[in-house]
Amino acid sequence: MESAMKILTYPNPILSMPAKVVDVVDNRVRDLAEQMIERTKEVEGLGLAACQIGEPLAMFIFKENNEFWVAINPNVMKVNSSIRVEEEGCLSLPGIRAKIPRFNQVSVNFTDLGGIWHLRPVDSGTMAQMFQHEMDHLNGKLMWDNVSSLNRDVLRRRYKKVNKFKR
Ligand SMILES: [Zn+2]
């Protein structure tokens, strides 16, 4: 399937909208999930939130062991307070990477396209980082909202320079 949906980049206002709950998994939601997976494969990403292709709905997709999962109405909870600070990137913030503090372990729950509810602990730091990153998108946040305002300004300046936009 030819994917027509572009990945939105900052400062597109849809990226700062809080996601709406998915009430019913209909064909529109299934099509959206398919598009999200296609886009993620094309760019070799690990995860993508619906708002990143223009639909502020509470869903994201993620890749785990070469398999794609669709997480609908997800929740991500920390299970301890240990923090890791690792570099991450975002498809909506092309050209920059930044060190972002994240909880090492989280617990994730979501329903899939078939309506099955999943609850799982995530103790791999990389996966925990990804889940927190995608959850930020559903809350209308970007990765740099997790750093100090000083660091955020530095990142914004770098982003503007790399992407050559004025504002
Ligand atoms: Zn992102």
Coordinates of C-alpha atoms and ligand atoms in Angstrom, one line a residue:
M1 CA 0.0 0.0 0.0
E2 CA 1.3 3.4 -1.0
S3 CA 1.4 5.6 2.1
A4 CA 0.3 9.1 1.5
M5 CA 0.5 10.5 5.1
K6 CA 3.4 12.6 5.9
I7 CA 5.1 12.6 9.3
L8 CA 4.4 16.0 10.9
T9 CA 7.2 17.9 12.3
Y10 CA 7.5 20.6 14.9
P11 CA 6.0 23.3 15.1
N12 CA 2.9 21.7 13.6
P13 CA 0.1 22.5 16.1
I14 CA -1.4 18.9 15.9
L15 CA 1.7 17.7 17.8
S16 CA 0.7 19.7 20.8
M17 CA -2.9 18.5 21.0
P18 CA -3.8 16.0 23.8
A19 CA -5.0 12.8 22.2
K20 CA -8.7 11.8 22.2
V21 CA -9.7 8.5 23.5
V22 CA -10.4 5.8 20.8
D23 CA -14.1 4.9 21.5
V24 CA -14.4 2.2 18.9
V25 CA -12.0 0.3 16.7
D26 CA -13.5 0.8 13.3
N27 CA -12.1 0.7 9.8
R28 CA -10.8 4.2 10.1
V29 CA -8.7 3.2 13.2
R30 CA -7.5 0.0 11.5
D31 CA -6.5 2.0 8.3
L32 CA -4.7 4.5 10.5
A33 CA -2.8 1.8 12.3
E34 CA -1.8 0.3 9.0
Q35 CA -0.6 3.7 7.7
M36 CA 1.4 4.2 10.9
I37 CA 3.1 0.9 10.6
E38 CA 3.9 1.5 6.9
R39 CA 5.4 4.9 7.7
T40 CA 7.4 3.5 10.5
K41 CA 8.8 0.7 8.3
E42 CA 9.8 3.2 5.7
V43 CA 11.8 5.4 8.1
E44 CA 13.0 2.4 10.2
G45 CA 11.5 3.8 13.4
L46 CA 10.7 2.0 16.6
G47 CA 7.4 3.8 17.3
L48 CA 5.0 6.3 16.0
A49 CA 2.0 8.1 17.6
A50 CA -1.2 8.9 15.7
C51 CA -0.8 12.6 16.1
Q52 CA 2.5 12.4 14.1
I53 CA 0.5 11.6 11.0
G54 CA -2.2 14.2 11.8
E55 CA -4.7 12.3 13.9
P56 CA -4.7 13.3 17.6
L57 CA -6.1 9.9 18.8
A58 CA -4.8 7.9 21.8
M59 CA -2.9 5.3 19.9
F60 CA 0.7 4.5 18.9
I61 CA 2.4 1.7 17.3
F62 CA 5.7 0.2 18.4
K63 CA 8.1 -2.4 17.2
E64 CA 9.3 -5.2 19.4
N65 CA 11.4 -8.2 18.3
N66 CA 10.7 -7.2 14.7
E67 CA 7.0 -7.3 15.3
F68 CA 4.7 -4.3 15.1
W69 CA 2.1 -3.8 17.9
V70 CA -0.8 -1.3 17.9
A71 CA -1.4 0.2 21.3
I72 CA -4.9 1.8 21.7
N73 CA -5.8 4.0 24.7
P74 CA -2.4 3.1 26.3
N75 CA -1.2 4.0 29.8
V76 CA 2.4 4.0 30.9
M77 CA 3.1 3.9 34.6
K78 CA 6.5 4.1 36.3
V79 CA 7.2 1.2 38.6
N80 CA 10.2 2.6 40.4
S81 CA 12.0 5.9 40.5
S82 CA 15.3 5.0 39.0
I83 CA 16.1 7.3 36.1
R84 CA 18.3 6.8 33.1
V85 CA 19.4 9.6 30.8
E86 CA 20.0 8.4 27.3
E87 CA 20.1 10.0 23.9
E88 CA 16.9 9.9 21.9
G89 CA 15.5 11.2 18.6
C90 CA 12.1 11.9 17.3
L91 CA 10.7 11.6 13.7
S92 CA 8.8 14.9 14.4
L93 CA 12.1 16.6 15.4
P94 CA 14.4 15.7 12.5
G95 CA 18.0 16.5 12.7
I96 CA 18.5 16.6 16.5
R97 CA 19.1 14.1 19.2
A98 CA 19.0 14.8 22.9
K99 CA 19.7 13.3 26.3
I100 CA 16.3 12.8 28.0
P101 CA 15.7 11.6 31.5
R102 CA 13.3 8.6 31.6
F103 CA 12.2 6.0 34.1
N104 CA 14.1 2.7 33.8
Q105 CA 11.1 0.6 34.3
V106 CA 7.5 1.1 33.5
S107 CA 4.3 -0.9 33.3
V108 CA 2.3 -0.5 30.1
N109 CA -1.3 -1.3 29.3
F110 CA -3.3 -1.0 26.2
T111 CA -5.8 -2.7 24.0
D112 CA -4.9 -4.0 20.6
L113 CA -6.9 -3.8 17.3
G114 CA -8.8 -7.0 18.3
G115 CA -9.9 -5.5 21.6
I116 CA -7.6 -7.6 23.7
W117 CA -6.3 -5.9 26.8
H118 CA -2.5 -6.2 27.4
L119 CA -0.7 -5.4 30.6
R120 CA 3.0 -5.8 30.8
P121 CA 6.0 -4.8 32.8
V122 CA 8.8 -3.3 30.7
D123 CA 12.2 -3.6 32.3
S124 CA 14.4 -3.0 29.2
G125 CA 15.5 0.6 29.5
T126 CA 15.3 1.1 25.8
M127 CA 11.7 -0.1 25.5
A128 CA 10.7 1.8 28.6
Q129 CA 12.2 5.0 27.0
M130 CA 10.3 4.4 23.8
F131 CA 7.0 3.9 25.7
Q132 CA 7.5 7.1 27.6
H133 CA 8.4 8.9 24.4
E134 CA 5.2 7.8 22.6
M135 CA 3.1 8.5 25.7
D136 CA 4.5 12.1 25.6
H137 CA 3.1 12.5 22.1
L138 CA -0.4 11.4 23.3
N139 CA -0.2 14.1 25.9
G140 CA 0.8 16.7 23.3
K141 CA 4.4 16.8 24.5
L142 CA 7.7 16.4 22.7
M143 CA 10.9 14.8 24.1
W144 CA 12.4 18.2 24.9
D145 CA 9.5 19.0 27.3
N146 CA 11.3 16.7 29.8
V147 CA 14.5 18.9 30.1
S148 CA 15.1 22.2 31.7
S149 CA 13.9 25.3 30.0
L150 CA 17.5 26.3 29.4
N151 CA 18.3 23.0 27.7
R152 CA 15.1 23.2 25.8
D153 CA 16.0 26.6 24.4
V154 CA 19.4 25.2 23.3
L155 CA 17.6 22.3 21.5
R156 CA 15.1 24.6 19.9
R157 CA 17.8 26.8 18.5
R158 CA 19.7 23.8 17.2
Y159 CA 16.5 22.4 15.6
K160 CA 15.7 25.7 13.9
K161 CA 19.2 26.0 12.6
V162 CA 19.2 22.4 11.2
N163 CA 15.8 22.7 9.7
K164 CA 16.3 26.3 8.5
F165 CA 13.0 27.7 9.7
K166 CA 12.6 31.2 11.2
R167 CA 10.5 32.1 14.2
Ligands
ZN1 ZN 8.6 11.2 18.8

